[in-house]
Coordinates of C-alpha atoms and ligand atoms in Angstrom, one line a residue:
X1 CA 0.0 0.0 0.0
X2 CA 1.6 3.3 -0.8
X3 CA 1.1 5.6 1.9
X4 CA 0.7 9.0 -0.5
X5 CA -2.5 10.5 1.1
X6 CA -0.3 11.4 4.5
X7 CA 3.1 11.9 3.1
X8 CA 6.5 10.4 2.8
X9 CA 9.7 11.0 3.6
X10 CA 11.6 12.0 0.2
X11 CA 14.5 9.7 0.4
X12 CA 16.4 7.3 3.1
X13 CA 18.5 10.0 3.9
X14 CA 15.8 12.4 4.3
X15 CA 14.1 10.4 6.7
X16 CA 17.4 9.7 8.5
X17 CA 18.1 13.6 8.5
X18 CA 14.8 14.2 10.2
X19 CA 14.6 11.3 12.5
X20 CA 18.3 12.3 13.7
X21 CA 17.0 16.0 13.3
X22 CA 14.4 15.1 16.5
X23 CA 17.1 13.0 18.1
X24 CA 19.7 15.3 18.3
X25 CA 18.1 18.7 20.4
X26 CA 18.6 20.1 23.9
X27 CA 18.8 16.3 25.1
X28 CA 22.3 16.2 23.9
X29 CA 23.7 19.7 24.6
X30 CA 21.7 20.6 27.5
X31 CA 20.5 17.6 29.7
X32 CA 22.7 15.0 29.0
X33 CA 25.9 17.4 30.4
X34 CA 23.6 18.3 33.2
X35 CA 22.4 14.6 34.0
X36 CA 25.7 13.4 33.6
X37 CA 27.4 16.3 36.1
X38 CA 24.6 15.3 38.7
X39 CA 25.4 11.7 38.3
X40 CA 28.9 11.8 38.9
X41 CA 30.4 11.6 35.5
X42 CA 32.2 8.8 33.5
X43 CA 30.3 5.6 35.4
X44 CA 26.9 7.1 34.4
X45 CA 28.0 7.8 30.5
X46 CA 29.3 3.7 30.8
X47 CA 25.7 3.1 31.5
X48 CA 24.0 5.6 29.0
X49 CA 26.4 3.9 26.4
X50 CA 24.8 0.7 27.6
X51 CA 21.3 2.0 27.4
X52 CA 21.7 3.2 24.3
X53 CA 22.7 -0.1 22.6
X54 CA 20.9 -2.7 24.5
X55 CA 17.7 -1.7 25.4
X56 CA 17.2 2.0 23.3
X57 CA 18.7 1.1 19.9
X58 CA 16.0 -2.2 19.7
X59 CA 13.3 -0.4 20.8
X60 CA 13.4 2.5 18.1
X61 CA 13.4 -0.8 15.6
X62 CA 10.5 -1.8 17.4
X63 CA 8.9 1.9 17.3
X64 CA 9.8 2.3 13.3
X65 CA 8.6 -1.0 12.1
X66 CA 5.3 -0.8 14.0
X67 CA 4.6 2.7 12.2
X68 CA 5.5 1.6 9.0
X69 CA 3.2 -1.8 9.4
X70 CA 0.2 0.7 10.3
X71 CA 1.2 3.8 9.0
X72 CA -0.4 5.5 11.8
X73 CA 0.1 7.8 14.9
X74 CA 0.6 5.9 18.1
X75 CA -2.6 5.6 18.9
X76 CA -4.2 3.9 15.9
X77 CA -1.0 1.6 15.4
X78 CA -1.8 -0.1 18.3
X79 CA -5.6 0.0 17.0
X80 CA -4.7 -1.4 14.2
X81 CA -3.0 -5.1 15.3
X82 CA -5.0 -5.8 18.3
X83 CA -8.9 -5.6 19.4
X84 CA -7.6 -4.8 22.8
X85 CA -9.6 -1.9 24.3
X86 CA -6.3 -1.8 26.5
X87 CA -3.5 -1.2 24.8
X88 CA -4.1 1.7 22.9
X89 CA -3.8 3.2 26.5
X90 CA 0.4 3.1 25.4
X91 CA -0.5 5.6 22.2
X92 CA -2.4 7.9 24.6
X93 CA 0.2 8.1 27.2
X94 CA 2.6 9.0 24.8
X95 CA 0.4 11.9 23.0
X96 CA -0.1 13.2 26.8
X97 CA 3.8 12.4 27.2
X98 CA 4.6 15.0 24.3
X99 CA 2.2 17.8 25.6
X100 CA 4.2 17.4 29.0
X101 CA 8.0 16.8 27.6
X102 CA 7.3 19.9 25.2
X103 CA 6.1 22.4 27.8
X104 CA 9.3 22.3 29.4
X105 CA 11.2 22.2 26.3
X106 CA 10.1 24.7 24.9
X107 CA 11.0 26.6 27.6
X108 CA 14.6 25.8 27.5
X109 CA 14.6 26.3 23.9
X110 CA 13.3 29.6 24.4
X111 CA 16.5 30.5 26.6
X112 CA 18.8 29.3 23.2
X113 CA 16.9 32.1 21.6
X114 CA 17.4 34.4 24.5
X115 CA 21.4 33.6 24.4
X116 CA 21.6 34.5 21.0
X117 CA 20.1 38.0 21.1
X118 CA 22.4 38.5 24.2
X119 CA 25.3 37.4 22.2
X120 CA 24.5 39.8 19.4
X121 CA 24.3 42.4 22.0
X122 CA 27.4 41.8 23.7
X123 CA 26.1 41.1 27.2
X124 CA 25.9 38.4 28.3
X125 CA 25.1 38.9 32.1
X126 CA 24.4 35.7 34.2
X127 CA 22.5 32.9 34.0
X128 CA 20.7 33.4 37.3
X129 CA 19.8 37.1 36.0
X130 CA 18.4 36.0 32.9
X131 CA 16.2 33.8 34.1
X132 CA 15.0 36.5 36.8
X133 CA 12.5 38.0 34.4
X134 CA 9.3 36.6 33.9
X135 CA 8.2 38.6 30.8
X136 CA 11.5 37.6 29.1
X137 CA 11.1 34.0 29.9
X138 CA 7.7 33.6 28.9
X139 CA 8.6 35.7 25.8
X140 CA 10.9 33.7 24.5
X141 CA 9.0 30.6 25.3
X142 CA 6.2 32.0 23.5
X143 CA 8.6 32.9 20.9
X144 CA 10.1 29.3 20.4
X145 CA 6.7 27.4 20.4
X146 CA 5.3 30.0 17.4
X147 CA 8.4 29.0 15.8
X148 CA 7.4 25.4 16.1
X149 CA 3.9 25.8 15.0
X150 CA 5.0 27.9 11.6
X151 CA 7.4 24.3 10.7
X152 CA 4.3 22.1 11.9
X153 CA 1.6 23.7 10.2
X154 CA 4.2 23.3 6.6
X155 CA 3.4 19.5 6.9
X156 CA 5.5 16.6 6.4
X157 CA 8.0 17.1 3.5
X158 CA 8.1 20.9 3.3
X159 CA 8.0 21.3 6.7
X160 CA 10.6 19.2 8.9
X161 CA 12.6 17.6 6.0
X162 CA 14.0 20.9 4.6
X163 CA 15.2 22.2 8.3
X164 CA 17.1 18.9 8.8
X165 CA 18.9 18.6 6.0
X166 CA 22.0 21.3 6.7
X167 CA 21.6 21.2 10.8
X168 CA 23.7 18.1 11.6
X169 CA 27.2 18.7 9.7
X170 CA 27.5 22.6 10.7
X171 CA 26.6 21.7 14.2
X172 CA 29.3 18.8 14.4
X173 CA 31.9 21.5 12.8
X174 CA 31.7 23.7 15.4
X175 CA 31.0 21.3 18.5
X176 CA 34.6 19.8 17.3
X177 CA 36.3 23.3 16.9
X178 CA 35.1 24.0 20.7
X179 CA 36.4 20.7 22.1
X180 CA 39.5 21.5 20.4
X181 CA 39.8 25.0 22.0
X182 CA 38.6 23.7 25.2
X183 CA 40.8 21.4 25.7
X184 CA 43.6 23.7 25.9
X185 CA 42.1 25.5 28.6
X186 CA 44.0 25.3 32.2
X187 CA 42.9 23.2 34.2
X188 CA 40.9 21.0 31.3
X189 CA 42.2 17.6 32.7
X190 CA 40.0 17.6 35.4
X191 CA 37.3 18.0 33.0
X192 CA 38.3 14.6 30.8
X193 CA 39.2 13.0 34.5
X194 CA 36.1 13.3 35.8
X195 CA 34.5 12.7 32.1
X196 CA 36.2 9.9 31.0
X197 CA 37.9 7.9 34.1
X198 CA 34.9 5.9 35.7
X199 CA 34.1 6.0 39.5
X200 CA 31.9 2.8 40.1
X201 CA 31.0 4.0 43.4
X202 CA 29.1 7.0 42.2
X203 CA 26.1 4.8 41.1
X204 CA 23.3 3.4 42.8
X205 CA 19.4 3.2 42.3
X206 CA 18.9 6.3 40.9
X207 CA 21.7 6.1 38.2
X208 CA 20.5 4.0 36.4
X209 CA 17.1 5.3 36.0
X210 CA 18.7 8.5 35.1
X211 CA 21.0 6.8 32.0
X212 CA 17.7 4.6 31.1
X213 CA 15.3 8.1 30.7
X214 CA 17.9 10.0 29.3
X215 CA 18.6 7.1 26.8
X216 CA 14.8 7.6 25.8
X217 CA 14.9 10.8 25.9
X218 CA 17.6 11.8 23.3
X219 CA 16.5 9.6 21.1
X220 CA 12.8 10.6 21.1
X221 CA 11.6 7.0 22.1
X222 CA 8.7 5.6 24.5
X223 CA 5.9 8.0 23.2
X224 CA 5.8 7.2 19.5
X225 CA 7.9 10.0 17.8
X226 CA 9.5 7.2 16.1
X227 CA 6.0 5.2 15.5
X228 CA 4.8 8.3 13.9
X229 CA 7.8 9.0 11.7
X230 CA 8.2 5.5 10.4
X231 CA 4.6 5.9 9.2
X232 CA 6.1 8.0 6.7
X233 CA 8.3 5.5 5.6
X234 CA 8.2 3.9 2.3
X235 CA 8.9 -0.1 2.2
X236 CA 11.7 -0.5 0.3
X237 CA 13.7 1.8 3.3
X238 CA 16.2 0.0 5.4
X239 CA 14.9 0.2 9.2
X240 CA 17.8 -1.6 11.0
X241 CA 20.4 0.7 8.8
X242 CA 18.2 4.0 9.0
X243 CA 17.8 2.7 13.6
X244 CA 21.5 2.8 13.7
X245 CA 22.3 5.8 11.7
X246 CA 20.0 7.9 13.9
X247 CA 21.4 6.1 17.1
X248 CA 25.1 6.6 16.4
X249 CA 25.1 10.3 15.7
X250 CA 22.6 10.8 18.7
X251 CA 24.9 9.4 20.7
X252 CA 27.8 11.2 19.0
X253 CA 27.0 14.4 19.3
X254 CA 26.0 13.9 23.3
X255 CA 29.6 12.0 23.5
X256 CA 31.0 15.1 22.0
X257 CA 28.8 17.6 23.9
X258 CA 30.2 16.0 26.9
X259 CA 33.7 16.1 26.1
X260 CA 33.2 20.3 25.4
X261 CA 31.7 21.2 28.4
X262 CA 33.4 19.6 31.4
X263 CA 36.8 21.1 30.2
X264 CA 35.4 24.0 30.2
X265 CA 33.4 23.7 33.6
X266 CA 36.5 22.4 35.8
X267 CA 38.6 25.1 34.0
X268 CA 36.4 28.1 35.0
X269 CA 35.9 26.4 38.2
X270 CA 32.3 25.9 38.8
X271 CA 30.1 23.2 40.1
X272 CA 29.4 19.8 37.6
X273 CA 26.0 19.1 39.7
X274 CA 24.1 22.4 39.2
X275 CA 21.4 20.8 37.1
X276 CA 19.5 22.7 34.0
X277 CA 21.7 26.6 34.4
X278 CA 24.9 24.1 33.3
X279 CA 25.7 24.6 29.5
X280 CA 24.2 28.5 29.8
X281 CA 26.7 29.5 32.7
X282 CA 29.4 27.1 31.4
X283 CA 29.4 28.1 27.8
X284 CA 29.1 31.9 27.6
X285 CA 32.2 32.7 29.8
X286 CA 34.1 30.5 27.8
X287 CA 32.9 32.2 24.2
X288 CA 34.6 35.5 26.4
X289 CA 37.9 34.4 26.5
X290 CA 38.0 33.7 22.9
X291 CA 39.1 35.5 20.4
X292 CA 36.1 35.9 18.0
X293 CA 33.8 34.7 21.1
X294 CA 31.1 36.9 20.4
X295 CA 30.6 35.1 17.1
X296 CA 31.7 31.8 18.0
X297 CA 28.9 32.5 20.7
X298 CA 26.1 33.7 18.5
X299 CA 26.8 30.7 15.9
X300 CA 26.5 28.2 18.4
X301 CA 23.3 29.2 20.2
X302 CA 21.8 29.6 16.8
X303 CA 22.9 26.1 15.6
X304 CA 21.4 25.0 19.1
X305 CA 18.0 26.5 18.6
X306 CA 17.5 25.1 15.1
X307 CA 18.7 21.8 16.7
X308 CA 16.2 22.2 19.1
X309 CA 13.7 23.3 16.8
X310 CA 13.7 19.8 14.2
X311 CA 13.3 18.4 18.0
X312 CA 9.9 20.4 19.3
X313 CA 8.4 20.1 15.8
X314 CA 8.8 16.2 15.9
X315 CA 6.7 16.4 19.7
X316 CA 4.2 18.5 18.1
X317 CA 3.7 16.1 15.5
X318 CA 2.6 12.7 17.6
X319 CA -0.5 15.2 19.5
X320 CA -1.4 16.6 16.3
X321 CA -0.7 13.3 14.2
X322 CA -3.6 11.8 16.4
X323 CA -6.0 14.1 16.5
X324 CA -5.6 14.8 12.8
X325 CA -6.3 10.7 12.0
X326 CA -8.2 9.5 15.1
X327 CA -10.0 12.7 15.3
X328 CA -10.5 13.9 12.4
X329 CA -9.3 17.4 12.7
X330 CA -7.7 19.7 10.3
X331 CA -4.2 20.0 10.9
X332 CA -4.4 23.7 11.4
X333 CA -7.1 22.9 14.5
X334 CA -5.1 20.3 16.0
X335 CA -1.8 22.5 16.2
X336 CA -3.2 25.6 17.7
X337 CA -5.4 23.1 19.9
X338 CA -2.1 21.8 21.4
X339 CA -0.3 24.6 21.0
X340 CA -2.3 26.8 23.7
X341 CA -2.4 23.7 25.7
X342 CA 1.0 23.6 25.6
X343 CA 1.6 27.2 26.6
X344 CA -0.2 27.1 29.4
X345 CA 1.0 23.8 31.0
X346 CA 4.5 25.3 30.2
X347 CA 4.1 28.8 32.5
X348 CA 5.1 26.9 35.4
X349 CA 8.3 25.7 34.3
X350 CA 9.1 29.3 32.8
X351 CA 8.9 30.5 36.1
X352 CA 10.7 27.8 38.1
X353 CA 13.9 29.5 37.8
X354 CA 13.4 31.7 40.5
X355 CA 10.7 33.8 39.3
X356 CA 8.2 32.4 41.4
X357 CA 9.1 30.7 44.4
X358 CA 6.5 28.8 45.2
X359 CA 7.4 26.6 41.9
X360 CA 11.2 27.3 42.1
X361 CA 10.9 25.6 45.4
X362 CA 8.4 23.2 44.8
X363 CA 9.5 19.2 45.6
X364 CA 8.6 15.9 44.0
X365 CA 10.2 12.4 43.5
X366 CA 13.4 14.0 44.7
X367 CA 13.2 17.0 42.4
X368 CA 13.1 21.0 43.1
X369 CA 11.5 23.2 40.8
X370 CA 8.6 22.5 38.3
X371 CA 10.9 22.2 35.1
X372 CA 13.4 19.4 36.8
X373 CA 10.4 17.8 38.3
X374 CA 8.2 17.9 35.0
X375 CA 11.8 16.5 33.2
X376 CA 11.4 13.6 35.8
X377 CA 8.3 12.6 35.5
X378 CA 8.2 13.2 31.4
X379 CA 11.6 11.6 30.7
X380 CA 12.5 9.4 33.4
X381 CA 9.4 7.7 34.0
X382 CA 6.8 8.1 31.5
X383 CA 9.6 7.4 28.3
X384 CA 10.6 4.3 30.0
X385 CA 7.1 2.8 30.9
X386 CA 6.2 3.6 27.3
X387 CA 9.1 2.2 26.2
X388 CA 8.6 -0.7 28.8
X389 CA 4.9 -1.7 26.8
X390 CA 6.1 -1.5 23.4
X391 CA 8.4 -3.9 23.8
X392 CA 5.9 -6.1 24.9
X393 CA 3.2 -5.4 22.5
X394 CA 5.8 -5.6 19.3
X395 CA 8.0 -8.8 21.0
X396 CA 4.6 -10.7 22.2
X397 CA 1.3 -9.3 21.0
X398 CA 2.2 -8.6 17.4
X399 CA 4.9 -10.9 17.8
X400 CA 9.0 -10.8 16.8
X401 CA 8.1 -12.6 13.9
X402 CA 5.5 -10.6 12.4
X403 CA 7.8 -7.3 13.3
X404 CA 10.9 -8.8 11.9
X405 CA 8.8 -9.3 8.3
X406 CA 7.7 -6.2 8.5
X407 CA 11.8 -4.9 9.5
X408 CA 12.9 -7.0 6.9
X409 CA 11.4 -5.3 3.7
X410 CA 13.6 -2.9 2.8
X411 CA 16.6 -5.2 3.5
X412 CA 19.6 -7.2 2.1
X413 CA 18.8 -11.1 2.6
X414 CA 21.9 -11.4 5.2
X415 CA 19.7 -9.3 7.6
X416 CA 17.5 -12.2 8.3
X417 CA 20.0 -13.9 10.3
X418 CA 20.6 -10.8 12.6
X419 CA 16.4 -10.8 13.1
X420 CA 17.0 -13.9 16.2
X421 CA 19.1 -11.1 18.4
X422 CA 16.7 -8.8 18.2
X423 CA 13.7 -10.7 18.7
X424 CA 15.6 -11.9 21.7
X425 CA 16.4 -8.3 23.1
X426 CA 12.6 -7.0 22.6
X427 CA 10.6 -10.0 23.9
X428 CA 13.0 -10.0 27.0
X429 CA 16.1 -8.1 27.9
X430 CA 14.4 -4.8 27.2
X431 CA 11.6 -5.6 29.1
X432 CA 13.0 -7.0 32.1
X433 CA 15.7 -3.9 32.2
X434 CA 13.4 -1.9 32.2
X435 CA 11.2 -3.1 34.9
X436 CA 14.8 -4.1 36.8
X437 CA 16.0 -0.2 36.7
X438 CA 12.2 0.7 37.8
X439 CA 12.2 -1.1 40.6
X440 CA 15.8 -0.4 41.7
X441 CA 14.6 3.5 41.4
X442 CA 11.7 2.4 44.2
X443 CA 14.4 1.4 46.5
X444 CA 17.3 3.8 46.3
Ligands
LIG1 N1 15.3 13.7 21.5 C1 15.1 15.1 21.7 C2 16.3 15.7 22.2 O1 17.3 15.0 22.6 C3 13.9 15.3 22.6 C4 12.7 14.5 22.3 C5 12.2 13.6 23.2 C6 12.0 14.7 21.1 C7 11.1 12.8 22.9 C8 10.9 13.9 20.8 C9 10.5 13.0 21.7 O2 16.4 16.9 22.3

C-alpha cells in the first residue's frame, strides 16, 4: 500500500536527516551534560552507552517497524494489530507524554533564543539574571513554540525535511572546533578525568534510572515519535540501517557535547552538579575568553536552537498526528489546539527559575523546581514505561516474527540472520531492564 495520502519521507536520507533531526536537540547539549554532572560523571555515561545499545537502539526498531506496518500515529497503530480496548492506552500516554515533555522544552529552547540576542548584543550577564524575568522568559517561550507551530503547520515534507537537512554537519563542525579549543584550557584535565575515568562507586538506584530516561529521551523513544515517523516510511527503506544511523550520531553528538563542556566547567571552576543553568553558565564565559567569542557564541546558540527546533516540531507532531487521524481534525485545529495547551502547561516551568518561588521551590520524587520535576516525571518515568509496553506489545502481541517481516522489507537477505538477536532483546532483555532499573529506582 503506498502511503501517498499522509506523506512520505523524500529519500532514506531524508528520513534519517529528520529522524536524527528530533534526536539530536537540547537532550544532547543541554541535559545530558547536566544529567551526567549530577550523576557523577564517566560511570553514568558507561551506562547511558549501555542503554543506548541494548535496550534503546531495539526499541526505536520496534517503534519504526510498527509505524510503518500501520502507518499511523501511536494511537491507531496499536488499534490497528489488536482488538484490545487496552492497549491503545500506550498511544495515549505518549500523545499526553509530548504535551508534558514539550512544555518544558520549549522553555529551555526559548533561553537558546534568549542567548543569541544576548550574544549579538554583547552582554551576556548571568545565567541566574536571565532567568530572573518573567516577561522575558515567557517571551521567548512564546517565541520558540510559534516558531514550532509555523514548521508544523508546513506538513511533512516541506516542513521538517527541509530544516534537517543542513543542521547536523555545521553543528558537528563547530562542536569539534570548541572541544579543540577547550581542551587547551588550564585546568581542562579535570574535566576529561572526571568525564572519561569511571568511579563505580558514584552509582546506585537512581543512576541507572537517570542513564535509562535519558537514553529515551535523546532519542525521542517511548511516546511514539519514532511510531509516527516510520509511518512516513516507504517499504523499500532500510529500518535496521536508517535505527542505527539515527542512534550513532545521537549518541555522538552527546559523547561530543560532553567532552566540550566539562573542560570547560572544571577550567572556570564551577560546580558539575548544578542541574539545568549548566551549558548556559558554562558556555558563555568560555565564548569571552576567545578570540572571535562573540561570534563563536552567537553561531552556536543559533545552531542549538535550530537543533532544538527539528526536535519540538517532531513532539508537536505525535499530538497533532492523532488528533488529525483519530479525530479527524484539520491539521491547522489540532496545532493551535495543542499549542495553547502547551503554553499554558509550560508557564510553570518558565517560572521555576526563580521567578516564582513557590514553583522554584516546589518538591517531588526528589526533584526542586517545576521544570526538573516535570523532566522527571516526562523523561525518566513516562519514556521508559512507554518504552517498557512496546516492547511487549511488538516482541509478544504482534509478535517478533511478524515485526521482523515487516523490518525485513527494505533489507539485504543477510539481515535475516541478525532478526533472532533482536527478537531476543525485545521480547526479553528490554523488558526486564526496564522493569529491573524501575524497581531499583523504588528502593534507592
Ligand atoms: N530527543 C530530543 C532531544 O534530545 C527530545 C525529544 C524527546 C524529542 C522525545 C521527541 C520525543 O532533544
Amino acid at each position: 500500500m503506498e502511503q501517498t495520502t499522509r506523506g512520505n519521507w523524500g529519500s532514506q536520507m531524508g528520513f534519517i536527516l529528520a529522524a536524527a533531526g528530533s534526536a539530536i536537540g537540547l537532550g544532547n547539549i543541554w541535559r545530558y551534560p547536566y544529567i551526567t554532572g549530577q550523576n557523577g560523571g564517566a560511570a553514568f555515561v558507561l551506562l547511558y552507552l549501555a542503554c543506548v545499545l541494548v535496550i534503546a537502539l531495539p526499541v526505536l526498531i520496534a517503534e519504526l517497524a510498527l509505524g510503518r506496518r500501520t502507518t499511523m500515529n501511536p494511537v491507531g497503530a496499536f488499534q490497528a494489530l489488536t482488538t484490545s480496548k487496552y492497549w491503545p492506552f500506550v498511544g495515549y500516554l505518549g500523545v499526553i507524554t509530548g504535551v508534558g515533555i514539550l512544555s518544558f522544552y520549549l522553555v529551555v529552547a526559548g533561553w537558546t533564543l534568549g542567548y543569541i540576542v544576548k550574544e549579538l548584543s554583547g552582554t551576556i550577564g548571568s545565567f541566574g539574571d536571565f532567568v530572573q524575568d518573567p516577561i522575558s522568559e515567557i517571551g521567548y517561550f512564546a517565541a520558540f513554540l510559534g516558531l514550532t507551530v509555523f514548521v508544523v503547520l508546513g506538513g511533512v515534507e516541506k516542513g521538517i525535511e527541509r530544516w534537517s537537512k543542513f543542521l547536523m554537519p555545521a553543528l558537528l563542525i563547530l562542536l569539534l572546533c570548541l572541544i579543540g579549543y577547550n581542551l587547551t584550557l588550564e585546568g581542562a584535565s579535570k574535566g576529561i578525568e572526571f568525564y572519561l575515568n569511571p568511579d563505580f562507586s558514584k552509582i546506585n538506584g537512581s543512576t541507572f534510572l537517570a542513564a535509562l530516561g535519558q537514553a529515551f529521551f535523546s532519542l525521542s523513544l517511548g511516546m511514539g515519535t519514532m511510531i509516527t515517523y516510520g509511518s512516513y516510511l516507504p517499504k523499500k527503506e532500510n529500518i535496521p540501517v536508517g535505527a542505527v544511523a539515527v542512534a550513532l550520531s545521537d549518541t555522538a553528538i552527546a559523547f561530543l557535547a560532553g567532552l566540550m563542556i566539562f573542560p570547560a566547567l572544571f577550567s572556570v571552576g564551577l560546580e558539575p552538579s548544578q542541574g539545568p543553568a549548566l551549558v548556559f553558565n558554562v558556555l558563555p564565559s568560555v565564548f569571552a575568553t576567545m578570540p572571535g567569542g562573540q561570534f563563536i557564541g552567537i553561531a552556536f546558540f543559533i545552531l542549538l536552537a535550530i537543533a532544538a527546533l527539528t526536535s519540538t516540531v517532531s513532539l508537536l507532531e505525535v499530538p497533532v498526528a492523532f488528533l488529525v487521524d483519530q479525530k479527524k481534525w484539520s491539521r491547522k485545529k489540532a496545532v493551535w489546539i495543542i499549542s495553547g495547551a502547551t503554553f499554558l502547561l509550560g508557564l510553570p516551568s518558565a517560572l521555576a527559575q526563580g521567578t516564582s518561588d513557590f514553583f522554584s521551590t516546589l518538591t517531588l520524587f526528589g526533584q526542586t523546581g517545576f521544570l526538573d520535576i516535570m523532566s522527571f516525571v516526562f523523561s525518566d518515568l513516562s519514556l521508559p514505561i512507554g518504552g517498557f509496553f512496546i516492547a511487549i506489545f511488538v516482541g509478544w502481541v504482534w509478535g517478533a516474527r511478524h515485526a521482523s517481516e515487516e523490518i525485513l522489507l527494505g533489507t539485504p537477505p543477510a539481515f535475516s540472520r541478525l532478526m533472532a538477536g533482536w527478537g531476543f532483546l525485545i521480547r526479553f532483555v528490554c523488558p526486564a531492564m526496564i522493569l529491573l532499573v524501575l524497581i531499583a529506582k523504588l528502593f534507592s
